[in-house]
PDB file of C-alpha atoms and ligand atoms in Angstrom:
ATOM      1  CA  MET C   1       7.259 -16.172 -28.136  1.00 59.00           C
ATOM      2  CA  LEU C   2       4.231 -14.748 -26.163  1.00 68.00           C
ATOM      3  CA  ASP C   3       0.777 -15.182 -27.664  1.00 70.00           C
ATOM      4  CA  TYR C   4       0.406 -11.102 -26.761  1.00 80.00           C
ATOM      5  CA  ASP C   5       2.418  -8.168 -27.711  1.00 93.00           C
ATOM      6  CA  VAL C   6       2.783  -6.660 -24.174  1.00 96.00           C
ATOM      7  CA  LYS C   7       5.044  -4.540 -24.803  1.00 96.00           C
ATOM      8  CA  ALA C   8       3.383  -2.945 -27.898  1.00 96.00           C
ATOM      9  CA  ASN C   9       0.613  -2.692 -26.175  1.00 96.00           C
ATOM     10  CA  LEU C  10       1.893  -1.042 -23.094  1.00 97.00           C
ATOM     11  CA  LYS C  11       3.194   1.511 -24.834  1.00 97.00           C
ATOM     12  CA  GLU C  12       0.308   2.180 -26.846  1.00 96.00           C
ATOM     13  CA  VAL C  13      -1.348   2.646 -23.128  1.00 97.00           C
ATOM     14  CA  THR C  14       1.351   4.713 -21.869  1.00 97.00           C
ATOM     15  CA  ALA C  15       1.406   7.241 -24.840  1.00 95.00           C
ATOM     16  CA  LYS C  16      -2.096   8.415 -24.218  1.00 89.00           C
ATOM     17  CA  LEU C  17      -1.732   9.187 -20.288  1.00 97.00           C
ATOM     18  CA  PRO C  18      -1.638  12.321 -19.309  1.00 98.00           C
ATOM     19  CA  GLN C  19       1.724  12.537 -16.672  1.00 96.00           C
ATOM     20  CA  HIS C  20      -0.445  12.733 -13.427  1.00 97.00           C
ATOM     21  CA  VAL C  21      -2.440   9.779 -14.252  1.00 98.00           C
ATOM     22  CA  LYS C  22      -0.393   6.251 -12.872  1.00 98.00           C
ATOM     23  CA  LEU C  23      -0.827   2.979 -14.799  1.00 98.00           C
ATOM     24  CA  VAL C  24      -1.323  -0.167 -12.499  1.00 98.00           C
ATOM     25  CA  ALA C  25      -0.594  -2.847 -14.984  1.00 98.00           C
ATOM     26  CA  VAL C  26      -3.044  -5.892 -13.728  1.00 98.00           C
ATOM     27  CA  SER C  27      -1.506  -8.632 -14.242  1.00 98.00           C
ATOM     28  CA  LYS C  28      -3.528 -11.405 -12.415  1.00 98.00           C
ATOM     29  CA  PHE C  29      -4.179 -14.785 -13.861  1.00 96.00           C
ATOM     30  CA  HIS C  30      -1.025 -13.792 -16.224  1.00 96.00           C
ATOM     31  CA  PRO C  31       2.518 -15.633 -16.011  1.00 95.00           C
ATOM     32  CA  SER C  32       5.368 -13.950 -14.790  1.00 97.00           C
ATOM     33  CA  GLU C  33       7.139 -13.633 -18.173  1.00 95.00           C
ATOM     34  CA  TYR C  34       4.185 -11.435 -19.238  1.00 96.00           C
ATOM     35  CA  LEU C  35       4.932  -9.224 -16.287  1.00 97.00           C
ATOM     36  CA  MET C  36       8.531  -9.571 -17.427  1.00 97.00           C
ATOM     37  CA  GLU C  37       7.830  -7.961 -20.561  1.00 97.00           C
ATOM     38  CA  ALA C  38       6.110  -5.142 -19.172  1.00 98.00           C
ATOM     39  CA  TYR C  39       8.935  -4.380 -16.801  1.00 98.00           C
ATOM     40  CA  SER C  40      11.314  -4.565 -19.728  1.00 97.00           C
ATOM     41  CA  GLU C  41       9.875  -1.555 -20.907  1.00 97.00           C
ATOM     42  CA  GLY C  42      10.225   0.031 -17.661  1.00 97.00           C
ATOM     43  CA  GLN C  43       6.634  -0.612 -15.907  1.00 98.00           C
ATOM     44  CA  ARG C  44       6.919  -0.803 -12.378  1.00 98.00           C
ATOM     45  CA  ILE C  45       3.477  -0.841 -10.558  1.00 98.00           C
ATOM     46  CA  PHE C  46       1.571  -4.116 -10.953  1.00 98.00           C
ATOM     47  CA  GLY C  47      -1.742  -5.260  -9.653  1.00 98.00           C
ATOM     48  CA  GLU C  48      -2.916  -8.405  -8.401  1.00 98.00           C
ATOM     49  CA  SER C  49      -6.053  -9.695  -6.720  1.00 98.00           C
ATOM     50  CA  GLN C  50      -4.951 -13.185  -5.516  1.00 98.00           C
ATOM     51  CA  VAL C  51      -2.700 -13.503  -2.476  1.00 98.00           C
ATOM     52  CA  GLN C  52      -1.078 -16.939  -3.028  1.00 98.00           C
ATOM     53  CA  GLU C  53      -0.587 -16.352  -6.872  1.00 98.00           C
ATOM     54  CA  LEU C  54       0.873 -12.410  -5.582  1.00 98.00           C
ATOM     55  CA  GLN C  55       3.116 -14.297  -3.393  1.00 98.00           C
ATOM     56  CA  ARG C  56       4.855 -16.893  -6.088  1.00 98.00           C
ATOM     57  CA  LYS C  57       5.245 -13.799  -8.561  1.00 98.00           C
ATOM     58  CA  VAL C  58       7.162 -11.717  -5.862  1.00 98.00           C
ATOM     59  CA  THR C  59       9.629 -14.783  -5.499  1.00 98.00           C
ATOM     60  CA  GLU C  60      10.082 -14.420  -9.060  1.00 98.00           C
ATOM     61  CA  LEU C  61      10.391 -11.223 -10.044  1.00 98.00           C
ATOM     62  CA  PRO C  62      12.289  -7.968  -9.480  1.00 98.00           C
ATOM     63  CA  ASP C  63      12.411  -6.471  -5.829  1.00 98.00           C
ATOM     64  CA  ASP C  64      11.482  -2.693  -7.263  1.00 98.00           C
ATOM     65  CA  ILE C  65       8.325  -3.701  -8.442  1.00 98.00           C
ATOM     66  CA  GLN C  66       5.446  -2.064  -6.396  1.00 98.00           C
ATOM     67  CA  TRP C  67       2.469  -4.561  -5.711  1.00 98.00           C
ATOM     68  CA  HIS C  68      -0.576  -3.110  -5.480  1.00 98.00           C
ATOM     69  CA  PHE C  69      -3.456  -5.519  -4.120  1.00 98.00           C
ATOM     70  CA  ILE C  70      -6.511  -4.777  -6.351  1.00 98.00           C
ATOM     71  CA  GLY C  71      -8.792  -7.508  -5.444  1.00 96.00           C
ATOM     72  CA  HIS C  72     -11.146  -8.168  -2.137  1.00 96.00           C
ATOM     73  CA  LEU C  73      -8.627  -8.828   0.635  1.00 98.00           C
ATOM     74  CA  GLN C  74      -9.689 -11.376   3.657  1.00 97.00           C
ATOM     75  CA  THR C  75      -8.324 -10.300   6.663  1.00 98.00           C
ATOM     76  CA  ASN C  76      -6.825 -13.353   7.669  1.00 98.00           C
ATOM     77  CA  LYS C  77      -4.445 -13.400   4.341  1.00 98.00           C
ATOM     78  CA  VAL C  78      -3.151  -9.468   5.447  1.00 98.00           C
ATOM     79  CA  LYS C  79      -0.192 -11.084   7.051  1.00 98.00           C
ATOM     80  CA  TYR C  80       0.979 -12.698   4.034  1.00 98.00           C
ATOM     81  CA  ILE C  81       1.623  -9.661   2.076  1.00 98.00           C
ATOM     82  CA  ALA C  82       2.091  -6.644   4.634  1.00 98.00           C
ATOM     83  CA  PRO C  83       5.879  -7.130   4.453  1.00 98.00           C
ATOM     84  CA  TYR C  84       5.781  -5.848   1.036  1.00 98.00           C
ATOM     85  CA  ILE C  85       2.643  -4.890  -0.471  1.00 98.00           C
ATOM     86  CA  SER C  86       2.851  -1.115  -1.551  1.00 98.00           C
ATOM     87  CA  MET C  87      -0.601  -0.341  -1.612  1.00 98.00           C
ATOM     88  CA  ILE C  88      -3.815  -2.270  -0.785  1.00 98.00           C
ATOM     89  CA  GLU C  89      -6.512  -0.558  -3.133  1.00 98.00           C
ATOM     90  CA  ALA C  90      -9.531  -2.267  -2.143  1.00 97.00           C
ATOM     91  CA  VAL C  91     -10.152  -1.673   1.597  1.00 98.00           C
ATOM     92  CA  ASP C  92     -13.611  -2.450   2.479  1.00 96.00           C
ATOM     93  CA  SER C  93     -14.187  -2.440   6.017  1.00 95.00           C
ATOM     94  CA  MET C  94     -12.794  -1.132   9.211  1.00 94.00           C
ATOM     95  CA  LYS C  95     -12.034  -4.815  10.208  1.00 96.00           C
ATOM     96  CA  LEU C  96      -9.777  -5.058   7.489  1.00 98.00           C
ATOM     97  CA  MET C  97      -8.174  -1.947   8.298  1.00 98.00           C
ATOM     98  CA  VAL C  98      -7.775  -2.893  11.485  1.00 98.00           C
ATOM     99  CA  GLU C  99      -5.861  -5.546  10.302  1.00 98.00           C
ATOM    100  CA  ILE C 100      -3.882  -3.738   8.079  1.00 98.00           C
ATOM    101  CA  GLN C 101      -2.621  -1.786  10.940  1.00 98.00           C
ATOM    102  CA  LYS C 102      -1.553  -4.365  13.555  1.00 98.00           C
ATOM    103  CA  GLN C 103       0.011  -6.126  10.464  1.00 98.00           C
ATOM    104  CA  ALA C 104       2.361  -2.870   9.451  1.00 98.00           C
ATOM    105  CA  ALA C 105       3.193  -1.996  12.815  1.00 98.00           C
ATOM    106  CA  LYS C 106       4.483  -5.745  13.110  1.00 98.00           C
ATOM    107  CA  HIS C 107       6.678  -5.280  10.303  1.00 98.00           C
ATOM    108  CA  ASN C 108       7.241  -1.703  11.589  1.00 98.00           C
ATOM    109  CA  ARG C 109       5.994   0.092   7.917  1.00 98.00           C
ATOM    110  CA  THR C 110       3.456   2.040   7.419  1.00 98.00           C
ATOM    111  CA  ILE C 111       0.813   0.414   4.435  1.00 98.00           C
ATOM    112  CA  ASP C 112      -0.595   3.053   1.861  1.00 98.00           C
ATOM    113  CA  VAL C 113      -4.323   2.257   1.084  1.00 98.00           C
ATOM    114  CA  LEU C 114      -7.447   3.064  -0.637  1.00 98.00           C
ATOM    115  CA  LEU C 115     -10.987   2.867   0.712  1.00 98.00           C
ATOM    116  CA  GLU C 116     -13.239   1.552  -2.383  1.00 98.00           C
ATOM    117  CA  LEU C 117     -16.183   2.802  -2.972  1.00 97.00           C
ATOM    118  CA  HIS C 118     -19.616   0.752  -4.013  1.00 96.00           C
ATOM    119  CA  ILE C 119     -20.891   3.177  -6.585  1.00 93.00           C
ATOM    120  CA  ALA C 120     -21.887   0.134  -9.614  1.00 83.00           C
ATOM    121  CA  GLU C 121     -25.200  -1.291  -9.488  1.00 80.00           C
ATOM    122  CA  GLU C 122     -23.992  -4.450  -9.354  1.00 77.00           C
ATOM    123  CA  GLU C 123     -24.934  -5.957  -6.326  1.00 74.00           C
ATOM    124  CA  THR C 124     -21.797  -8.503  -6.420  1.00 70.00           C
ATOM    125  CA  LYS C 125     -19.192  -5.800  -6.359  1.00 70.00           C
ATOM    126  CA  TYR C 126     -17.327  -4.899  -2.693  1.00 87.00           C
ATOM    127  CA  GLY C 127     -16.697  -1.594  -1.214  1.00 94.00           C
ATOM    128  CA  LEU C 128     -18.267   0.895   0.760  1.00 96.00           C
ATOM    129  CA  THR C 129     -21.490   2.845   0.087  1.00 95.00           C
ATOM    130  CA  LEU C 130     -20.403   6.740   0.040  1.00 96.00           C
ATOM    131  CA  ASP C 131     -22.517   6.613   3.736  1.00 96.00           C
ATOM    132  CA  THR C 132     -20.947   3.584   5.137  1.00 95.00           C
ATOM    133  CA  CYS C 133     -17.485   5.623   3.995  1.00 97.00           C
ATOM    134  CA  ARG C 134     -18.805   8.598   5.511  1.00 97.00           C
ATOM    135  CA  ASP C 135     -19.453   6.925   9.086  1.00 97.00           C
ATOM    136  CA  PHE C 136     -16.077   5.702   8.637  1.00 96.00           C
ATOM    137  CA  LEU C 137     -14.121   8.870   8.323  1.00 97.00           C
ATOM    138  CA  GLU C 138     -16.460  10.656  10.652  1.00 97.00           C
ATOM    139  CA  SER C 139     -15.474   8.006  13.166  1.00 96.00           C
ATOM    140  CA  GLY C 140     -12.150   9.316  13.711  1.00 96.00           C
ATOM    141  CA  GLU C 141     -10.566   5.518  14.248  1.00 95.00           C
ATOM    142  CA  TRP C 142      -8.178   5.495  11.406  1.00 96.00           C
ATOM    143  CA  ARG C 143      -6.557   8.443  12.817  1.00 96.00           C
ATOM    144  CA  LYS C 144      -5.208   6.757  15.699  1.00 96.00           C
ATOM    145  CA  MET C 145      -3.912   4.110  12.768  1.00 98.00           C
ATOM    146  CA  ASN C 146      -0.302   5.449  12.252  1.00 98.00           C
ATOM    147  CA  ASN C 147       1.009   2.391  10.099  1.00 98.00           C
ATOM    148  CA  VAL C 148      -1.940   2.669   7.482  1.00 98.00           C
ATOM    149  CA  ARG C 149      -1.979   5.927   5.363  1.00 98.00           C
ATOM    150  CA  ILE C 150      -5.401   6.536   3.147  1.00 98.00           C
ATOM    151  CA  CYS C 151      -4.146   7.729  -0.054  1.00 98.00           C
ATOM    152  CA  GLY C 152      -7.468   7.920  -1.786  1.00 98.00           C
ATOM    153  CA  LEU C 153     -10.127   6.358  -3.360  1.00 98.00           C
ATOM    154  CA  MET C 154     -10.691   3.570  -5.519  1.00 98.00           C
ATOM    155  CA  MET C 155     -13.894   2.071  -7.745  1.00 97.00           C
ATOM    156  CA  MET C 156     -15.274   0.459 -10.259  1.00 96.00           C
ATOM    157  CA  ALA C 157     -17.726   1.174 -12.501  1.00 95.00           C
ATOM    158  CA  SER C 158     -20.748  -0.792 -13.470  1.00 93.00           C
ATOM    159  CA  TYR C 159     -20.086  -3.251 -16.164  1.00 91.00           C
ATOM    160  CA  THR C 160     -21.545  -1.445 -19.251  1.00 92.00           C
ATOM    161  CA  ASP C 161     -21.845   0.024 -22.819  1.00 92.00           C
ATOM    162  CA  ASP C 162     -23.550   2.997 -21.677  1.00 95.00           C
ATOM    163  CA  THR C 163     -21.073   5.885 -21.387  1.00 96.00           C
ATOM    164  CA  ARG C 164     -23.639   8.247 -19.763  1.00 96.00           C
ATOM    165  CA  GLN C 165     -23.922   5.467 -16.566  1.00 95.00           C
ATOM    166  CA  ILE C 166     -20.316   5.169 -16.667  1.00 96.00           C
ATOM    167  CA  LYS C 167     -19.397   8.935 -16.583  1.00 97.00           C
ATOM    168  CA  SER C 168     -22.089   9.325 -14.053  1.00 97.00           C
ATOM    169  CA  GLU C 169     -20.378   6.933 -11.445  1.00 97.00           C
ATOM    170  CA  PHE C 170     -17.282   8.524 -12.364  1.00 98.00           C
ATOM    171  CA  THR C 171     -18.268  11.836 -11.592  1.00 98.00           C
ATOM    172  CA  LEU C 172     -19.825  10.804  -8.383  1.00 97.00           C
ATOM    173  CA  ALA C 173     -16.665   9.184  -7.110  1.00 98.00           C
ATOM    174  CA  ALA C 174     -15.119  12.452  -7.657  1.00 98.00           C
ATOM    175  CA  ASN C 175     -16.914  14.866  -6.107  1.00 98.00           C
ATOM    176  CA  PHE C 176     -17.319  12.734  -3.711  1.00 98.00           C
ATOM    177  CA  PHE C 177     -13.505  12.670  -3.359  1.00 98.00           C
ATOM    178  CA  ASP C 178     -13.480  16.359  -3.201  1.00 98.00           C
ATOM    179  CA  GLU C 179     -16.242  16.142  -0.413  1.00 98.00           C
ATOM    180  CA  ILE C 180     -13.934  13.832   2.002  1.00 98.00           C
ATOM    181  CA  LYS C 181     -10.593  15.717   0.724  1.00 98.00           C
ATOM    182  CA  ASN C 182     -12.287  18.580   2.120  1.00 98.00           C
ATOM    183  CA  LYS C 183     -13.526  17.738   5.112  1.00 98.00           C
ATOM    184  CA  TYR C 184     -10.888  15.007   6.220  1.00 98.00           C
ATOM    185  CA  PHE C 185      -7.780  15.359   4.532  1.00 98.00           C
ATOM    186  CA  ALA C 186      -7.380  19.148   3.464  1.00 98.00           C
ATOM    187  CA  ASP C 187      -3.842  19.168   4.809  1.00 97.00           C
ATOM    188  CA  ALA C 188      -2.513  16.006   3.955  1.00 98.00           C
ATOM    189  CA  ASP C 189      -0.993  15.636   0.433  1.00 98.00           C
ATOM    190  CA  TYR C 190      -0.568  12.191   0.128  1.00 98.00           C
ATOM    191  CA  PHE C 191      -4.539  11.833  -0.053  1.00 98.00           C
ATOM    192  CA  CYS C 192      -4.682  12.100  -3.602  1.00 98.00           C
ATOM    193  CA  GLU C 193      -5.470   9.056  -5.436  1.00 98.00           C
ATOM    194  CA  ARG C 194      -8.332   8.711  -7.508  1.00 98.00           C
ATOM    195  CA  SER C 195      -7.889   5.280  -8.680  1.00 98.00           C
ATOM    196  CA  TRP C 196     -10.696   4.405 -11.374  1.00 98.00           C
ATOM    197  CA  GLY C 197     -10.759   3.111 -15.160  1.00 98.00           C
ATOM    198  CA  MET C 198      -9.930  -0.161 -16.501  1.00 97.00           C
ATOM    199  CA  SER C 199      -9.442  -1.500 -19.912  1.00 97.00           C
ATOM    200  CA  HIS C 200     -12.686  -0.660 -21.459  1.00 95.00           C
ATOM    201  CA  ASP C 201     -13.428   2.598 -19.713  1.00 96.00           C
ATOM    202  CA  TYR C 202     -10.276   4.143 -18.734  1.00 97.00           C
ATOM    203  CA  PRO C 203     -10.136   7.184 -21.371  1.00 97.00           C
ATOM    204  CA  LEU C 204     -13.230   8.193 -19.649  1.00 97.00           C
ATOM    205  CA  ALA C 205     -11.729   7.792 -16.213  1.00 98.00           C
ATOM    206  CA  ILE C 206      -9.433   9.916 -16.931  1.00 98.00           C
ATOM    207  CA  GLU C 207     -11.345  12.857 -17.321  1.00 98.00           C
ATOM    208  CA  CYS C 208     -13.396  11.996 -14.784  1.00 98.00           C
ATOM    209  CA  GLY C 209     -10.332  12.852 -12.477  1.00 98.00           C
ATOM    210  CA  SER C 210      -8.648   9.539 -12.418  1.00 98.00           C
ATOM    211  CA  THR C 211      -5.140   9.714 -11.315  1.00 98.00           C
ATOM    212  CA  MET C 212      -4.925   6.135 -11.468  1.00 98.00           C
ATOM    213  CA  VAL C 213      -5.450   3.825 -14.111  1.00 98.00           C
ATOM    214  CA  ARG C 214      -5.846  -0.061 -13.492  1.00 98.00           C
ATOM    215  CA  VAL C 215      -5.601  -1.689 -17.032  1.00 98.00           C
ATOM    216  CA  GLY C 216      -5.303  -5.213 -17.454  1.00 98.00           C
ATOM    217  CA  THR C 217      -6.678  -7.107 -20.665  1.00 97.00           C
ATOM    218  CA  LYS C 218      -5.535  -3.932 -23.039  1.00 97.00           C
ATOM    219  CA  ILE C 219      -1.458  -4.778 -22.039  1.00 97.00           C
ATOM    220  CA  PHE C 220      -1.731  -8.326 -21.043  1.00 96.00           C
ATOM    221  CA  GLY C 221      -4.625  -9.776 -23.126  1.00 94.00           C
ATOM    222  CA  PRO C 222      -7.452 -12.090 -21.965  1.00 93.00           C
ATOM    223  CA  ARG C 223      -7.066 -13.815 -19.032  1.00 92.00           C
ATOM    224  CA  VAL C 224      -6.921 -17.583 -18.826  1.00 83.00           C
ATOM    225  CA  TYR C 225      -8.902 -18.364 -15.524  1.00 78.00           C
TER     226      TYR C 225
HETATM  227  C1  LIG Z 301      -9.242  -7.445 -13.108  1.00 71.36           C
HETATM  228  C2  LIG Z 301      -9.383  -5.801 -12.739  1.00 71.36           C
HETATM  229  C3  LIG Z 301      -8.741  -4.827 -13.631  1.00 71.36           C
HETATM  230  C4  LIG Z 301      -8.689  -4.951 -14.392  1.00 71.36           C
HETATM  231  O1  LIG Z 301      -9.404  -5.030 -15.619  1.00 71.36           O
HETATM  232  P1  LIG Z 301      -9.074  -5.436 -17.563  1.00 71.36           P
HETATM  233  O2  LIG Z 301     -10.840  -4.792 -17.568  1.00 71.36           O
HETATM  234  O3  LIG Z 301      -8.580  -6.390 -17.624  1.00 71.36           O
HETATM  235  O4  LIG Z 301      -8.668  -3.960 -17.552  1.00 71.36           O
HETATM  236  C5  LIG Z 301      -8.736  -3.413 -12.643  1.00 71.36           C
HETATM  237  N1  LIG Z 301      -9.284  -3.345 -11.502  1.00 71.36           N
HETATM  238  C6  LIG Z 301      -9.919  -4.345 -10.615  1.00 71.36           C
HETATM  239  C7  LIG Z 301     -10.525  -4.336  -9.484  1.00 71.36           C
HETATM  240  C8  LIG Z 301      -9.589  -5.744 -11.371  1.00 71.36           C
HETATM  241  O5  LIG Z 301     -10.052  -6.723 -10.868  1.00 71.36           O
END
């Protein structure tokens, strides 16, 4: 017996998700048997943030899982996940893009990515400021990267109880999405993802245009680090 009812929790979360919102089950630090519980309920997208842990889980779990890398990814580790990763959600530098392009090309595949925005007030969070992101897109460098597909934006709101604060951050991200969608991706149907919302704020995130929520604790329980 698991000490957390993963199946029941998952059902509770998915029951409330609008159809257009994807669920990334954030399984970092949880054992593979927890993931398998969610898998047996039909969950296929899982989010991990440590390369070593992900590598191990990939060998232990079914092949049709879509793995999303949601943490800060070091450039020198891209090569390990490039053969199979379904989406790299937290691209926060051009250097990382260049490496993803290189490794994706090596494996003759296209890797979907999201650009991570830094909007929250915490100093510690990674991500591109809105202006850095604008410069990044304006440079046009990414247009030559045929093995990387920019599918949208990802961000984390400040960790606070202040709903107004969280809402204003999600809204800022949503408006920024519209800005760059119109400017650079108007004809690109694949540029459609707004990955925001975690266990404590995903209902609000959905109100603010999220298309992809990353929920861990609410499904798998507290993580033991
Ligand atoms: C851990 C993590 C989550 C999930 O957080 P919960 O509060 O457990 O739902 C979502 N997004 C990112 C980037 C994370 O690192």
